[in-house]
Structures are given as C-alpha cells and as structure tokens.
Short mmCIF file of C-alpha atoms in Angstrom, two decimals:
data_model
loop_
_atom_site.label_atom_id
_atom_site.label_comp_id
_atom_site.label_asym_id
_atom_site.label_seq_id
_atom_site.Cartn_x
_atom_site.Cartn_y
_atom_site.Cartn_z
CA LYS A 1 163.64 85.64 -87.90
CA PRO A 2 164.59 83.94 -84.61
CA ILE A 3 165.11 86.28 -81.79
CA ASN A 4 167.18 84.83 -79.30
CA GLU A 5 165.76 86.51 -76.29
CA ILE A 6 163.09 86.15 -73.70
CA TYR A 7 160.62 88.79 -72.79
CA ALA A 8 158.10 89.51 -70.12
CA SER A 9 155.09 92.16 -70.18
CA ALA A 10 154.35 94.91 -67.56
CA LEU A 11 152.46 93.42 -64.72
CA GLY A 12 149.05 94.18 -65.47
CA ASP A 13 149.58 95.34 -69.15
CA PRO A 14 150.18 92.37 -71.40
CA LYS A 15 150.92 94.40 -74.52
CA ASN A 16 153.54 96.52 -72.72
CA TRP A 17 157.24 95.09 -73.44
CA SER A 18 159.02 98.30 -72.90
CA ARG A 19 158.23 99.87 -69.36
CA PHE A 20 161.31 100.10 -67.51
CA MET A 21 160.46 102.72 -64.29
CA GLY A 22 162.36 100.54 -61.68
CA VAL A 23 159.39 99.41 -60.16
CA SER A 24 157.81 95.81 -59.38
CA THR A 25 155.55 95.81 -62.17
CA ASP A 26 158.29 96.66 -64.86
CA SER A 27 158.95 94.71 -67.95
CA TRP A 28 161.68 92.45 -68.42
CA ARG A 29 164.01 90.95 -71.01
CA ALA A 30 167.09 88.90 -71.20
CA SER A 31 169.37 87.58 -74.18
CA VAL A 32 169.92 83.46 -74.27
CA GLY A 33 173.48 82.02 -74.77
CA THR A 34 172.26 79.07 -76.06
CA CYS A 35 172.11 78.55 -79.89
CA GLY A 36 169.00 77.21 -81.67
CA VAL A 37 165.33 78.09 -81.87
CA PHE A 38 163.08 77.87 -79.06
CA THR A 39 160.99 74.52 -79.30
CA GLY A 40 158.63 74.93 -76.24
CA ALA A 41 157.65 76.76 -73.13
CA VAL A 42 155.71 75.89 -69.94
CA CYS A 43 154.96 76.83 -66.39
CA TYR A 44 156.33 74.13 -64.13
CA ASP A 45 156.42 74.41 -60.31
CA GLY A 46 155.63 78.10 -60.64
CA LYS A 47 158.50 79.08 -62.71
CA PRO A 48 158.68 79.90 -66.68
CA VAL A 49 160.70 77.07 -68.07
CA PHE A 50 161.88 77.54 -71.93
CA PHE A 51 163.10 74.57 -74.17
CA LYS A 52 165.49 74.31 -77.09
CA GLU A 53 166.83 70.96 -78.48
CA ASP A 54 169.62 70.70 -76.46
CA ALA A 55 168.76 73.43 -73.59
CA ILE A 56 166.42 73.82 -70.52
CA ILE A 57 166.25 77.62 -69.58
CA LYS A 58 164.64 78.64 -66.18
CA ILE A 59 163.46 81.79 -64.68
CA TYR A 60 163.65 82.28 -61.26
CA GLY A 61 162.63 85.31 -59.23
CA ASP A 62 159.29 87.22 -58.02
CA TYR A 63 159.67 90.49 -59.80
CA PRO A 64 161.81 91.94 -62.63
CA GLY A 65 164.59 93.31 -60.25
CA GLU A 66 165.42 90.02 -59.05
CA PHE A 67 164.48 87.81 -62.06
CA THR A 68 167.67 85.52 -62.85
CA MET A 69 167.99 82.91 -65.92
CA THR A 70 169.82 79.83 -65.96
CA GLU A 71 170.83 77.72 -68.93
CA HIS A 72 171.32 74.03 -68.72
CA ALA A 73 172.72 72.03 -71.21
CA LEU A 74 170.03 69.13 -71.19
CA TRP A 75 167.83 67.23 -73.37
CA GLY A 76 165.24 69.84 -74.57
CA ILE A 77 162.08 69.38 -76.58
CA GLU A 78 162.71 68.10 -79.89
CA ASN A 79 158.99 69.45 -81.27
CA GLY A 80 155.59 69.83 -80.01
CA SER A 81 155.16 66.87 -77.78
CA ALA A 82 155.34 68.32 -74.24
CA VAL A 83 152.35 67.28 -71.98
CA VAL A 84 152.18 67.83 -68.15
CA VAL A 85 150.90 64.50 -66.49
CA ASN A 86 150.31 64.13 -62.62
CA ASP A 87 152.74 67.29 -62.20
CA VAL A 88 155.42 65.75 -64.47
CA LEU A 89 156.24 67.13 -67.59
CA TYR A 90 156.60 64.45 -70.36
CA TYR A 91 158.03 65.28 -73.91
CA LYS A 92 160.02 63.88 -76.97
CA SER A 93 163.78 64.98 -76.78
CA ALA A 94 166.44 64.37 -79.39
CA ASN A 95 167.35 61.10 -77.40
CA GLY A 96 164.14 59.52 -77.01
CA VAL A 97 160.92 60.23 -74.58
CA VAL A 98 161.82 61.52 -71.28
CA LYS A 99 160.12 62.62 -67.95
CA TYR A 100 161.13 66.14 -66.62
CA ASP A 101 160.16 67.01 -62.86
CA GLY A 102 162.55 70.03 -62.29
CA GLY A 103 166.12 68.51 -62.53
CA ILE A 104 167.67 66.21 -65.26
CA PRO A 105 165.30 64.58 -67.66
CA VAL A 106 165.36 60.71 -67.67
CA ASN A 107 164.79 58.53 -70.39
CA ILE A 108 161.71 56.28 -70.12
CA ASP A 109 161.16 54.81 -73.81
CA THR A 110 163.60 51.86 -73.38
CA ALA A 111 160.52 49.29 -73.52
CA LEU A 112 160.14 50.81 -77.28
CA GLY A 113 163.26 49.38 -78.65
CA ASN A 114 165.85 51.14 -80.61
CA THR A 115 163.54 52.51 -83.38
CA ARG A 116 164.27 56.37 -83.95
CA TRP A 117 161.11 58.36 -84.01
CA LYS A 118 160.61 61.46 -85.05
CA ASN A 119 157.98 64.21 -85.75
CA ALA A 120 156.10 63.25 -82.43
CA VAL A 121 152.63 65.21 -81.35
CA ALA A 122 151.28 64.43 -77.74
CA GLY A 123 148.53 64.84 -75.35
CA GLY A 124 147.49 63.72 -72.02
CA VAL A 125 144.29 62.51 -70.13
CA ASP A 126 144.25 61.24 -66.55
CA ASN A 127 147.43 59.24 -65.60
CA ARG A 128 148.27 58.49 -69.38
CA TYR A 129 150.70 60.21 -71.88
CA PHE A 130 149.70 59.78 -75.51
CA ILE A 131 152.19 60.33 -78.14
CA SER A 132 152.15 59.78 -81.84
CA MET A 133 155.65 59.36 -83.66
CA GLU A 134 156.67 58.56 -87.09
CA ASP A 135 159.59 56.08 -88.02
CA SER A 136 162.21 55.93 -90.68
CA THR A 137 159.73 54.77 -93.21
CA GLY A 138 157.03 57.41 -92.54
CA ARG A 139 154.62 55.25 -90.63
CA ARG A 140 153.20 56.49 -87.55
CA GLY A 141 152.42 54.64 -84.34
CA LEU A 142 150.34 55.91 -81.31
CA PHE A 143 151.56 54.53 -78.03
CA THR A 144 150.35 55.47 -74.53
CA TYR A 145 152.53 55.61 -71.32
CA ASP A 146 150.78 54.76 -68.09
CA THR A 147 152.55 57.12 -65.83
CA VAL A 148 151.45 55.23 -62.55
CA LYS A 149 151.81 51.63 -63.85
CA LYS A 150 155.11 52.81 -65.86
CA ILE A 151 153.68 50.80 -68.84
CA TRP A 152 153.95 51.45 -72.51
CA CYS A 153 151.26 50.30 -75.12
CA ARG A 154 151.32 50.63 -78.65
CA GLU A 155 147.57 51.26 -79.30
CA ASP A 156 147.20 51.71 -83.21
CA ASP A 157 149.00 52.75 -86.36
CA ILE A 158 146.21 55.56 -86.99
CA PRO A 159 148.09 58.75 -88.36
CA VAL A 160 147.65 61.21 -85.36
CA THR A 161 148.61 64.67 -86.39
CA GLU A 162 146.99 66.66 -83.46
CA PHE A 163 145.85 66.31 -79.84
CA CYS A 164 143.32 68.62 -78.07
CA ARG A 165 142.03 68.08 -74.47
CA CYS A 166 138.72 69.00 -73.27
CA GLY A 167 137.69 68.09 -69.65
CA ARG A 168 138.32 64.36 -69.32
CA GLU A 169 138.09 63.61 -73.24
CA LEU A 170 141.16 63.76 -75.24
CA TYR A 171 140.64 64.24 -79.31
CA MET A 172 142.82 63.26 -81.65
CA LEU A 173 142.86 64.68 -85.19
CA CYS A 174 143.61 61.92 -88.03
CA GLU A 175 144.62 63.08 -91.44
CA GLY A 176 143.71 60.94 -94.33
CA GLU A 177 144.21 60.89 -97.93
CA GLU A 178 140.61 61.39 -98.48
CA LYS A 179 139.12 62.52 -95.34
CA ASN A 180 140.32 63.45 -91.90
CA GLU A 181 138.61 61.54 -88.72
CA VAL A 182 138.94 62.47 -85.21
CA TYR A 183 139.19 59.80 -82.34
CA THR A 184 138.68 60.09 -78.95
CA ALA A 185 139.92 58.40 -75.58
CA CYS A 186 137.99 59.09 -72.80
CA GLY A 187 138.89 59.81 -69.43
CA SER A 188 137.89 56.36 -68.03
CA TYR A 189 140.25 55.13 -70.79
CA ASN A 190 138.02 52.39 -72.44
CA GLY A 191 140.33 52.28 -75.83
CA LEU A 192 139.97 54.30 -78.92
CA ASP A 193 136.54 55.25 -80.23
CA THR A 194 135.87 57.36 -83.28
CA VAL A 195 133.77 60.58 -83.16
CA ASN A 196 132.21 59.62 -86.38
CA PRO A 197 129.80 56.57 -85.95
CA GLY A 198 130.91 53.34 -87.70
CA GLY A 199 134.47 53.84 -87.56
CA ALA A 200 135.68 52.25 -84.56
CA GLU A 201 137.20 48.90 -84.55
CA ASP A 202 135.54 46.02 -82.96
CA VAL A 203 138.39 43.89 -82.43
CA ILE A 204 142.00 45.19 -81.64
CA SER A 205 144.57 42.91 -81.72
CA TRP A 206 147.28 43.03 -78.99
CA TYR A 207 150.19 41.32 -77.57
CA CYS A 208 152.65 41.26 -74.38
CA GLU A 209 156.20 40.98 -74.76
CA THR A 210 158.71 40.13 -71.90
CA ALA A 211 162.19 39.65 -71.54
CA GLU A 212 163.75 36.24 -71.58
CA LEU A 213 162.51 34.31 -68.46
CA GLU A 214 163.92 31.03 -67.62
CA TYR A 215 163.85 29.09 -64.30
CA GLU A 216 167.68 28.85 -64.42
CA ALA A 217 167.37 32.69 -63.80
CA PRO A 218 168.89 34.00 -60.27
CA ASP A 219 165.58 34.56 -58.97
CA HIS A 220 163.60 32.15 -60.64
CA VAL A 221 161.55 34.42 -62.39
CA TYR A 222 158.70 33.23 -64.79
CA VAL A 223 155.28 34.34 -66.09
CA THR A 224 152.46 33.32 -63.71
CA MET A 225 149.46 35.08 -65.52
CA LEU A 226 148.48 37.34 -68.69
#
C-alpha cells in the first residue's frame, strides 16, 4: 500500500526512523500533499529530490529542525528511466524525454517525432544517455542522446529491459523468447557488442534525416557533407 510520506532516518543510525529528541541527529518525516505513487528519487545538487508522474518534491535544509519540503506541479518521472549524465538528470516523463537541472524540466525529444513511447528504461555512460522505449504496437527501440552534441540516434530494435553500468561499461539485458542476451556499449563507444561471442552485427544500417533545406530558404542553408 503506497504511503504518501517521506522519511529520513536518524543520523548515524539508518535503521532508526523514530528518534525525536530535538537534536540535529533526529529522524524526520513529512506528509506529501500531491497524490499518486512515487516514481523515482535522486540526490541532485546535494539535495534529496523525489518524483511522481506529475510532481517534483525537493527537500531543503542541513538538519531536521530546518528541513523544508516544496512540491512543484511539473513533469515527473513516468517510470524507471532517470539517469544523471554530466551533472544533468535525464528521464522519460508523460510528455516525453526531458532534462532536469534543478529548475523546470525541458523537453529534448522533438527529433523523435510524434510517437507516444512508454515502458522506458535507461542508462548512461560518458556523455550519452541510452533509453529503450516501447511504441503503441509493442515494438521496442533503443535510442542514444549525445548530451554534448545534442544529437539523437536510433541504435537498434533490441528489446532492452534493464541497464547496468560498471565503470566505463554499460551493460544491457535483452529478454528474448528463447534466451536472454547481454549487450555492452563501451565507454569509448564503438557501437553495440554482445557479451556472448558471435552475436554482434557486422553491418549496421543507418540514415541521417534533416529538415527540408532549399536554396530559397532565408539563410540559403544546405547540406554540404554527411
């Protein structure tokens, strides 16, 4: 049963949730006014931040006596897709993929078109945010977002269900009908390789799509190189 409260254990005693002696090492708790279940939590910019699908809840203060909680009606985390890359939080919200730097979440997935994605899982390595999502037909797609170059790429249609990062390696679990496979994207990022020998693709088809560009455009913009 969901409990719409946030708790902090006593300092130095992580199993003690009920020590209230009026000192700086006390436990702490607060009721949340926003309805719905919690969908994520992260320590961001030194502060605990909690998420629901349509709310972001921040905790301020250095000790229980001065802890304050603020609730903001903003795009929250739709499911387990929150990853911090280069000190910025990226996640799938009900309104698409967004980035959050402590202020208002900003939508970054315009390049992915009008498809309504769901059931997202995500991971990150170096400057890239990896996210696997499912469209309305149940088909999954694996996408990467380069947080430095601001470029989206569709990597593959492998059905990734879990991500796990270890050092500069990002592992992806793909659940198949007959067996499960684990893929890895190395930190230097040379593409997708399977952990099981013989499963990697030798040739990966790809394409680059731009907006309509013509010499008649105001700035005479055109493609010079691919």
